Tab-separated table of C-alpha atoms in Angstrom:
chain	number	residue	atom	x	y	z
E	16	UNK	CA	0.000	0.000	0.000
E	17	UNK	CA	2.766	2.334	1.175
E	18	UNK	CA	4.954	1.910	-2.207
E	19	UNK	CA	1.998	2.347	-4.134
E	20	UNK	CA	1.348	5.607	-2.354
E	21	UNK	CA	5.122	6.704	-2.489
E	22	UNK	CA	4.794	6.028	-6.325
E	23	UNK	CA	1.803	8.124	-6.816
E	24	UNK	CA	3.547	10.913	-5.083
E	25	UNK	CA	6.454	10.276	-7.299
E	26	UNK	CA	4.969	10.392	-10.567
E	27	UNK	CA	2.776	13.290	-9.554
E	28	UNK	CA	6.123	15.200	-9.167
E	29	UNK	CA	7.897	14.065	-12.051
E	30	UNK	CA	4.692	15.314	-14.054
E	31	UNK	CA	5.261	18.979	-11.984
E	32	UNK	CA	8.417	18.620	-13.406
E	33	UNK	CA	7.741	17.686	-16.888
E	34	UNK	CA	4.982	20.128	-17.016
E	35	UNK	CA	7.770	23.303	-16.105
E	36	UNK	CA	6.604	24.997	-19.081
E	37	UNK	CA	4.055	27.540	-18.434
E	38	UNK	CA	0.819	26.428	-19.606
E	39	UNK	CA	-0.839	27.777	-22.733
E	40	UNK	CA	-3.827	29.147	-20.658
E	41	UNK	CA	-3.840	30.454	-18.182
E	42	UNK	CA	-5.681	33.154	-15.845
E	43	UNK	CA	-3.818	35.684	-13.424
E	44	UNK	CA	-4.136	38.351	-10.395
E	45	UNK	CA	-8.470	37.007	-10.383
E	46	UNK	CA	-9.969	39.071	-7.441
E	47	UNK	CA	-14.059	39.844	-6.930
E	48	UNK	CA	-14.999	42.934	-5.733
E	49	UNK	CA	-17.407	42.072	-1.715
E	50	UNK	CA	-20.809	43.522	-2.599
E	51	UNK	CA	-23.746	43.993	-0.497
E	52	UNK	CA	-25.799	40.795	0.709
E	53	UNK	CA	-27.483	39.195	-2.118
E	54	UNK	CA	-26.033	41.409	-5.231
E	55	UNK	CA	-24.479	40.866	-7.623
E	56	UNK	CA	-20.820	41.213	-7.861
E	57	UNK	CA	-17.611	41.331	-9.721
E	58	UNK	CA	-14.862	39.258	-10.707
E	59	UNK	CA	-11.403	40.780	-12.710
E	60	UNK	CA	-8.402	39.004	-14.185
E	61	UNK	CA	-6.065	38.708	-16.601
E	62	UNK	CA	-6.630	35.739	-19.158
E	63	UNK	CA	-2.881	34.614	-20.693
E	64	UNK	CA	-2.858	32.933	-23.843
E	65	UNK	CA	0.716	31.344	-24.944
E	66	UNK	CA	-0.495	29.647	-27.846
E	67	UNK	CA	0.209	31.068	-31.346
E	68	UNK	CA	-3.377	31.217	-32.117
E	69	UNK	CA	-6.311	33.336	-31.039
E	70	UNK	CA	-8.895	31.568	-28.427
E	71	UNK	CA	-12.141	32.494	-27.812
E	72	UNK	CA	-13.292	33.006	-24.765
E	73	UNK	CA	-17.168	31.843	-24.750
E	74	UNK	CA	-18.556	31.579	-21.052
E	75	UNK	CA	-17.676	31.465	-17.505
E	76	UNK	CA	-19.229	29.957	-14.647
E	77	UNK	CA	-18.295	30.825	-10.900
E	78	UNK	CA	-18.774	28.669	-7.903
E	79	UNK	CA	-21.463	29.997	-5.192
E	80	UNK	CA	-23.209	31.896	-8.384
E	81	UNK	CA	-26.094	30.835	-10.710
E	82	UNK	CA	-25.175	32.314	-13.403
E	83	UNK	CA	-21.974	34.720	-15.254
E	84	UNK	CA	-21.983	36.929	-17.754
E	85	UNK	CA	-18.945	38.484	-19.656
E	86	UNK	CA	-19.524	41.973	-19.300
E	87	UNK	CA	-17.933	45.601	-20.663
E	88	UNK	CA	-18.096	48.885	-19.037
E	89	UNK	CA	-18.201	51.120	-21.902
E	90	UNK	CA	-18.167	55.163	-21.192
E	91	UNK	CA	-19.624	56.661	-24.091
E	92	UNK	CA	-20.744	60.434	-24.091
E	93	UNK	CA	-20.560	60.454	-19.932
E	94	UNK	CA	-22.749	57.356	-20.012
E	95	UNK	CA	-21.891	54.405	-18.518
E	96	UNK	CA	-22.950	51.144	-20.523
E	97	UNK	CA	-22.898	47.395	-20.005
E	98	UNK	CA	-22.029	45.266	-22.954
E	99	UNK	CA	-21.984	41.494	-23.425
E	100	UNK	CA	-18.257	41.168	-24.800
E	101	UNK	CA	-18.496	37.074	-26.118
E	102	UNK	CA	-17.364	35.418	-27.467
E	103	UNK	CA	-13.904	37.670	-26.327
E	104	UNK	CA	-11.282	36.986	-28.483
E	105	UNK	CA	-7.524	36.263	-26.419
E	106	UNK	CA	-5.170	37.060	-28.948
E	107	UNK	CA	-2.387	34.452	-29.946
E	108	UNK	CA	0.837	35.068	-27.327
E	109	UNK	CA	-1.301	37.740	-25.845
E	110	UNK	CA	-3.239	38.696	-22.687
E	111	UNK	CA	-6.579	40.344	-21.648
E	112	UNK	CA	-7.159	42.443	-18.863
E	113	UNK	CA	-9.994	42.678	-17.004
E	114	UNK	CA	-10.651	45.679	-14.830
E	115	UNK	CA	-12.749	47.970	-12.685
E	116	UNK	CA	-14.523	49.929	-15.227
E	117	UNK	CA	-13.844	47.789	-18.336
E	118	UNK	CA	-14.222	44.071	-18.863
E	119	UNK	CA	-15.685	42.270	-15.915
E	120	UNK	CA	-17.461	39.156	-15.563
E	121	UNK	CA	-20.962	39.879	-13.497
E	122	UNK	CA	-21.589	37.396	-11.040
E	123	UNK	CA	-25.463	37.167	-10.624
E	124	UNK	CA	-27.754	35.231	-7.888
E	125	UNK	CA	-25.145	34.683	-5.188
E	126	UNK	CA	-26.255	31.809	-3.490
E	127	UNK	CA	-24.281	33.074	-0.148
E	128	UNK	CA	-22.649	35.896	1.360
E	129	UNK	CA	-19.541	36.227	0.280
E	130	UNK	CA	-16.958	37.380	2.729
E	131	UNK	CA	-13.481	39.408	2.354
E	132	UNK	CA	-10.477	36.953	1.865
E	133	UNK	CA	-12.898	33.799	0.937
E	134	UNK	CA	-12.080	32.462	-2.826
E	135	UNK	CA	-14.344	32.029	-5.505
E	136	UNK	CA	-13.483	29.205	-8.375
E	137	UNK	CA	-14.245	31.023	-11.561
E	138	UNK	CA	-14.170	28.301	-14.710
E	139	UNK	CA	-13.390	29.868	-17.961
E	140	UNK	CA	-15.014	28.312	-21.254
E	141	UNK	CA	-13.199	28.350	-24.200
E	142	UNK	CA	-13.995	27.486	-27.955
E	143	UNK	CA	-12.760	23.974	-28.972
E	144	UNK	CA	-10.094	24.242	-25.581
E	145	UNK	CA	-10.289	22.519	-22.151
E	146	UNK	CA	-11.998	24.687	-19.288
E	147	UNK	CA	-9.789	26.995	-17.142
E	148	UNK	CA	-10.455	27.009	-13.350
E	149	UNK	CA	-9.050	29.928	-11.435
E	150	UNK	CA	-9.612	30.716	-7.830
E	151	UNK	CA	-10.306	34.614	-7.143
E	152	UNK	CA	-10.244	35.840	-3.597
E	153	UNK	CA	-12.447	38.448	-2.341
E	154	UNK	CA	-11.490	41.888	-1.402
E	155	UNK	CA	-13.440	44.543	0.686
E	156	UNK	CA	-14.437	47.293	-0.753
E	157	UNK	CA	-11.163	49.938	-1.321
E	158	UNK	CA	-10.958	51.398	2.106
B	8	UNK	CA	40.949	79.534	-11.980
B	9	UNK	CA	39.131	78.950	-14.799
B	10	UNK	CA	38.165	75.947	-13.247
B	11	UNK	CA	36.269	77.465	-10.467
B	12	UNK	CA	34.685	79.916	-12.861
B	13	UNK	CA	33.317	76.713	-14.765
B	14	UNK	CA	31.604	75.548	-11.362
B	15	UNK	CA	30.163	78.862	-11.013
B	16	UNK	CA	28.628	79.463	-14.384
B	17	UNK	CA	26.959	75.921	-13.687
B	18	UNK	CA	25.548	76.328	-10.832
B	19	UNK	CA	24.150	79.465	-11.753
B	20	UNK	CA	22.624	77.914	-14.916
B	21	UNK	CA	21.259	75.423	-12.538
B	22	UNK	CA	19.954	77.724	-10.390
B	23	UNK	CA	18.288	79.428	-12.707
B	24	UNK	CA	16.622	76.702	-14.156
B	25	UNK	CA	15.636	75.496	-10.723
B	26	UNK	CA	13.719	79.122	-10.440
B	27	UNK	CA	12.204	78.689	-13.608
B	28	UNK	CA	10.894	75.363	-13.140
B	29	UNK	CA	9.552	76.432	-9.529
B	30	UNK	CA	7.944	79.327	-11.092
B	31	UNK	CA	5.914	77.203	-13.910
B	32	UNK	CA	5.233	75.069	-11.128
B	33	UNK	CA	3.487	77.708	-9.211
B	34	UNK	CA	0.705	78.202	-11.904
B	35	UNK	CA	-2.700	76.451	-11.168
B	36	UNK	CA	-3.566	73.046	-12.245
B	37	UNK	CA	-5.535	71.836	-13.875
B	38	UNK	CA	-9.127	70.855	-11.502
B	39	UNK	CA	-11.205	67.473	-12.369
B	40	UNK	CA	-13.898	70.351	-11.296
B	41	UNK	CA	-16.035	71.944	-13.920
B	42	UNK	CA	-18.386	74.634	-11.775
B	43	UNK	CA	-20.433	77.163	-12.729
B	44	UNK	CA	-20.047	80.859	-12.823
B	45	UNK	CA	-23.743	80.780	-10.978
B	46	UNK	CA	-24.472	78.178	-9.192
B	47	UNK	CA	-28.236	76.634	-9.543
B	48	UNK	CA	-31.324	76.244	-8.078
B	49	UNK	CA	-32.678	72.916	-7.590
B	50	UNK	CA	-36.819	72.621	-8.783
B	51	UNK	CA	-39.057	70.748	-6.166
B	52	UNK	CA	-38.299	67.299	-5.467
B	53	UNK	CA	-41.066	64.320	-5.011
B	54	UNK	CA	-38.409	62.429	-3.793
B	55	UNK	CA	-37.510	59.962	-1.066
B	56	UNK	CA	-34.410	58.851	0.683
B	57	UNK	CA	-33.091	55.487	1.762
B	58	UNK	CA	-35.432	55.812	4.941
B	59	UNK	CA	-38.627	56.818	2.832
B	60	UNK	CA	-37.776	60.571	4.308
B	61	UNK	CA	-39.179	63.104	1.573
B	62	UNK	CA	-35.910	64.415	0.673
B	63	UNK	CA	-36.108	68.380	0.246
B	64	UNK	CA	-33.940	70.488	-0.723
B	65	UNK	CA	-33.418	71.451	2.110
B	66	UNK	CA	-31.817	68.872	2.662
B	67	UNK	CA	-28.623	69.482	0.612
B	68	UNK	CA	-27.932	72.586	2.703
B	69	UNK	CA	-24.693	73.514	5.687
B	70	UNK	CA	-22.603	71.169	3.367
B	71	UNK	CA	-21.503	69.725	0.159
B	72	UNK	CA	-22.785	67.199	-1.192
B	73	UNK	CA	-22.006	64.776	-4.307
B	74	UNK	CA	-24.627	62.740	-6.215
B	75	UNK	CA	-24.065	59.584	-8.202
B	76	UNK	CA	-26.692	58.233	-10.271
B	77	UNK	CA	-26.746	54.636	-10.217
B	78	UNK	CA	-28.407	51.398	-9.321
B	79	UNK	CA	-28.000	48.723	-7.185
B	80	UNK	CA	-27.684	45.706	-9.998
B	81	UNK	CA	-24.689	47.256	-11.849
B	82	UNK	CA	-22.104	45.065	-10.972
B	83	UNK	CA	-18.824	47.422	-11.783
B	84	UNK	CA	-19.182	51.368	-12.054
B	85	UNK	CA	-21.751	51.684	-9.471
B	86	UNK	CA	-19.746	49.851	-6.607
B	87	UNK	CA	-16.282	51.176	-8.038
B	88	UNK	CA	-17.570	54.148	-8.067
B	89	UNK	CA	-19.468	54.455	-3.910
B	90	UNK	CA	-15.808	52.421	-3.351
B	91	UNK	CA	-13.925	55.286	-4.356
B	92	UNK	CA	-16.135	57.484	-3.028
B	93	UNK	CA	-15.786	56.780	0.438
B	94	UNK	CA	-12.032	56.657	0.362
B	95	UNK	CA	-12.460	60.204	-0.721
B	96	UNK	CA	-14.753	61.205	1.786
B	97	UNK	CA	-12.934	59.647	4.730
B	98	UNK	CA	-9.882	61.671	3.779
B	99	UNK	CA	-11.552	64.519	4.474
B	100	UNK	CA	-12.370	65.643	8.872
B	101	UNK	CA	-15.578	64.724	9.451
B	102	UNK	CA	-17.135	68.451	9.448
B	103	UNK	CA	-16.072	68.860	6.129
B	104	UNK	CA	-16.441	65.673	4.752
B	105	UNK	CA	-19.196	65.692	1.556
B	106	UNK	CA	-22.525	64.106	1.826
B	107	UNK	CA	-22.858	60.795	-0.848
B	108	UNK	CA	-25.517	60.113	-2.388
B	109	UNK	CA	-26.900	57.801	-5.034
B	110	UNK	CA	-29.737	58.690	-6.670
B	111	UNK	CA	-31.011	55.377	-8.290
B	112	UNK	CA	-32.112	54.886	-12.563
B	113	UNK	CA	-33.930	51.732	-11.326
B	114	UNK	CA	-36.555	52.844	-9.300
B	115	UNK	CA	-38.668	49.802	-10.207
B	116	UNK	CA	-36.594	47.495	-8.665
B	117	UNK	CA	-34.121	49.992	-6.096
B	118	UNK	CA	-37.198	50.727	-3.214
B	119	UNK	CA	-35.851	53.059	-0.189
B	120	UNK	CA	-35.354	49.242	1.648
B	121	UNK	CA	-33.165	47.933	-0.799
B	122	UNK	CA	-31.225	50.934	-1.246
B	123	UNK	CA	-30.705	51.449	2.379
B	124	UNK	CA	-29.327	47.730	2.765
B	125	UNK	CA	-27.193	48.766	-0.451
B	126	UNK	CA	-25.478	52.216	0.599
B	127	UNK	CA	-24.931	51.328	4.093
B	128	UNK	CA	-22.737	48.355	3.133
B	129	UNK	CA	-20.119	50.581	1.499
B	130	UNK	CA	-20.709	53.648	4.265
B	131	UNK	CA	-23.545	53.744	6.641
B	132	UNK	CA	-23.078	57.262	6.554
B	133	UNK	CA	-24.030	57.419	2.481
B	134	UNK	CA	-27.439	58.362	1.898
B	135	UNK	CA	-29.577	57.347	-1.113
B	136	UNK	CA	-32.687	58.587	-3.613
B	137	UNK	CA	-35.516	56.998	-5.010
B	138	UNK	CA	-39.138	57.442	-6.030
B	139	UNK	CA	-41.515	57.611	-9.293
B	140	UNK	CA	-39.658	57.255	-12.517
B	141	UNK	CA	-41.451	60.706	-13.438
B	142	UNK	CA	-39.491	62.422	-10.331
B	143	UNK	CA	-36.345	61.058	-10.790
B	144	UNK	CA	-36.690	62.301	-14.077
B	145	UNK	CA	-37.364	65.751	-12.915
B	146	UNK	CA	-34.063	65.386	-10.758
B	147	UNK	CA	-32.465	64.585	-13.600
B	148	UNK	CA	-33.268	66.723	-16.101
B	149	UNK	CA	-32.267	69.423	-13.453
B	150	UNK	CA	-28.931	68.351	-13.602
B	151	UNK	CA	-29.062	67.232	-16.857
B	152	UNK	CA	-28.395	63.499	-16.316
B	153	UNK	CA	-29.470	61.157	-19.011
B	154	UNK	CA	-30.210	57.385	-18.315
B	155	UNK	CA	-31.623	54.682	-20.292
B	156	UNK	CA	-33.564	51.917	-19.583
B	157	UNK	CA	-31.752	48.719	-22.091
B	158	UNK	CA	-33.755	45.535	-22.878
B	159	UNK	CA	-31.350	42.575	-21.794
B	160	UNK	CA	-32.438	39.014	-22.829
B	161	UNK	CA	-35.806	38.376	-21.131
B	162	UNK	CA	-34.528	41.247	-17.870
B	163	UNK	CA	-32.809	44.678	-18.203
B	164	UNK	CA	-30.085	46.898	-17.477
B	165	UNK	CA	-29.474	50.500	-17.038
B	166	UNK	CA	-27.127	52.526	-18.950
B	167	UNK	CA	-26.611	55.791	-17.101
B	168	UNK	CA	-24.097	59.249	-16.544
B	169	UNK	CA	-20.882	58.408	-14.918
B	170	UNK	CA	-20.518	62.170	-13.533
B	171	UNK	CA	-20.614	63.487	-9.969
B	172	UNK	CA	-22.631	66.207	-9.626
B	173	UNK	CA	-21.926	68.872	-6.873
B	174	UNK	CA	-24.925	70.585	-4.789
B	175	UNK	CA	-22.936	73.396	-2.823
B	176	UNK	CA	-23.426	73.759	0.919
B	177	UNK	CA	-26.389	76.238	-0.366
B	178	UNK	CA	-28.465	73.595	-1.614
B	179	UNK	CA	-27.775	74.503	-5.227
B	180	UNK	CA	-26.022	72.849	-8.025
B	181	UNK	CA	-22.537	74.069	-8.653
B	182	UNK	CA	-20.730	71.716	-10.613
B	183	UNK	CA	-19.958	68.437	-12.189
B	184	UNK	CA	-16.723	65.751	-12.262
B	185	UNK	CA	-17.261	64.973	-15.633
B	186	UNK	CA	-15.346	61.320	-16.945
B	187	UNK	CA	-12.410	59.761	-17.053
B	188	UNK	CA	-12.587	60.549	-13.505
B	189	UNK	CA	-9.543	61.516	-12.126
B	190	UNK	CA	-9.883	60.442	-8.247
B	191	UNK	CA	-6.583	62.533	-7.604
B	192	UNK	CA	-7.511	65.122	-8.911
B	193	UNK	CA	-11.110	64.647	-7.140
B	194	UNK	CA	-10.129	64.317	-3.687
B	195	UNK	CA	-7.940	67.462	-4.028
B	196	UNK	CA	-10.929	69.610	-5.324
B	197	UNK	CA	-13.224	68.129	-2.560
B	198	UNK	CA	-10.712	69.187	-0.247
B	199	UNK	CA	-10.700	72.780	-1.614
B	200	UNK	CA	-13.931	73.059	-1.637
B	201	UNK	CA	-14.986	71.926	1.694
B	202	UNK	CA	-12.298	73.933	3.512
């Protein structure tokens, strides 16, 4: 039993090791903004694409949350819009941002209060690539 | 000799320069402010606050006092915005510290209750404004706001003004932050203001 064990452990670190080179997505700094009880909120992060083609970026899906949507701030004029921005194309060896005021994904029917520090698994959808998990931690509200 | 003459002429030159520059520096500048030469009265108000307190405007007088119009399911500018907000007014000593308030575009779905829960999350001191569509219309065309109602798959959302509109310690509209908002430049205005 213990061998087996010691093997697993083994070959779970050799794969670490074979697996050095940063992987082709990936999804950086993720926070989500701590909203009032039973609003919606906001996630941001930075999706990194290493491959040398485009991806789109289709859906998302966060845990605690029934549903996501891929959202825009646009300021236009002095107004203040909200766009759907799929499919959102990542380009090839390239990175998007999102950010307070810009592209944010909207985190609707929270189905508990969140709380500052806790983490949030956000799952990214891509066309025709696997599904990128990322956990976001919650910050308060800037101080 | 006409080493020490070299050292001389430089520092000279460099003092010069340093006077110029602190000079230029001197001039005023530039304010995220944009206020008017007269400020303005504000018409009646039908309107309510977070408490269901008929909010007149009387209210918006011995202080200053910014409004944000917003709503309580926009998930980025609205919080960003009350966020930054309150960082601004807690910079400022209390006595001089401007009122916030956010006067909502959804008034079908923001009530007094569910703004009160909203506000008071980011600063129980931030005060909010609701009532008939038709009066926050009024309010709004006062300060000339527009908003939008947008259809949104089988719900909606509201597209509305980004600005921060300024109601002067005599109850009357003085000015506007118009966007990109500059918070920097913001929170030094506020504090010039309210001094």
């Amino acid at each position: 039993m213990r061998p087996i064990l010691w093997l697993a452990v083994l070959s779970l670190l050799a794969g670490t090791g074979a697996c050095g080179a940063k992987p082709e997505l990936s999804a950086k700094s993720a926070w989500v903004r701590l909203s009032p009880p039973g609003s919606a909120s906001a996630a941001y992060l930075t999706v990194v694409n290493r491959l040398d083609v485009p991806v789109q970026l289709t859906a998302a899906r966060a845990a605690g949350f029934g549903s996501v949507a891929i959202h825009e701030t646009r300021i236009v004029d002095g107004q203040a819009r909200m766009v759907h921005a799929t499919p959102l194309l990542i380009p090839a060896r390239g990175q998007v941002a999102f950010s307070p005021g810009g592209l944010h994904l909207m985190l609707m029917q929270p189905q508990a209060e969140l709380t500052a520090g806790a983490t949030v698994t956000i799952q990214l959808l891509f066309d025709g690539r696997e599904p990128l998990s990322v956990d976001a931690v919650v910050r308060p509200v800037q101080p | 000799m006409k080493r020490s003459l070299l050292i001389a002429t430089i520092l000279l030159a460099g003092l010069a320069a340093g006077l110029t520059a602190g000079l230029l520096h001197r001039e005023p500048a530039p304010r995220a402010a944009t206020l008017f030469a007269t400020p303005r009265e504000l018409p009646p108000l039908q309107l309510i606050d977070q408490d269901g307190a008929p909010l007149t405007p009387e209210r918006f007088e011995g202080r200053w006092d910014v409004l944000f119009f917003g709503f309580t399911r926009c998930p980025d500018i609205c919080p960003m915005t009350l966020g930054r907000l309150r960082g601004l007014a807690r910079q400022l000593p209390e006595r001089r510290a401007p009122r916030i308030w956010l006067v909502t575009v959804d008034p079908e779905h923001d009530t007094a209750a569910v703004l009160r829960k909203y506000v008071s999350f980011f600063d129980p001191d931030f005060s909010a404004v609701t009532g008939t569509g038709q009066s926050i219309d009024e309010l709004a065309r006062a300060l000339g706001v527009a908003y939008v109602k947008v259809p949104d798959g089988d719900s909606y959302t509201m597209s509305h003004s980004a600005a921060l509109f300024l109601i002067d310690p005599g109850g009357r509209y003085a000015g506007i932050f118009n966007t990109p908002h500059d918070w920097r430049l913001i929170a030094r205005d506020l504090g010039r203001l309210t001094r």
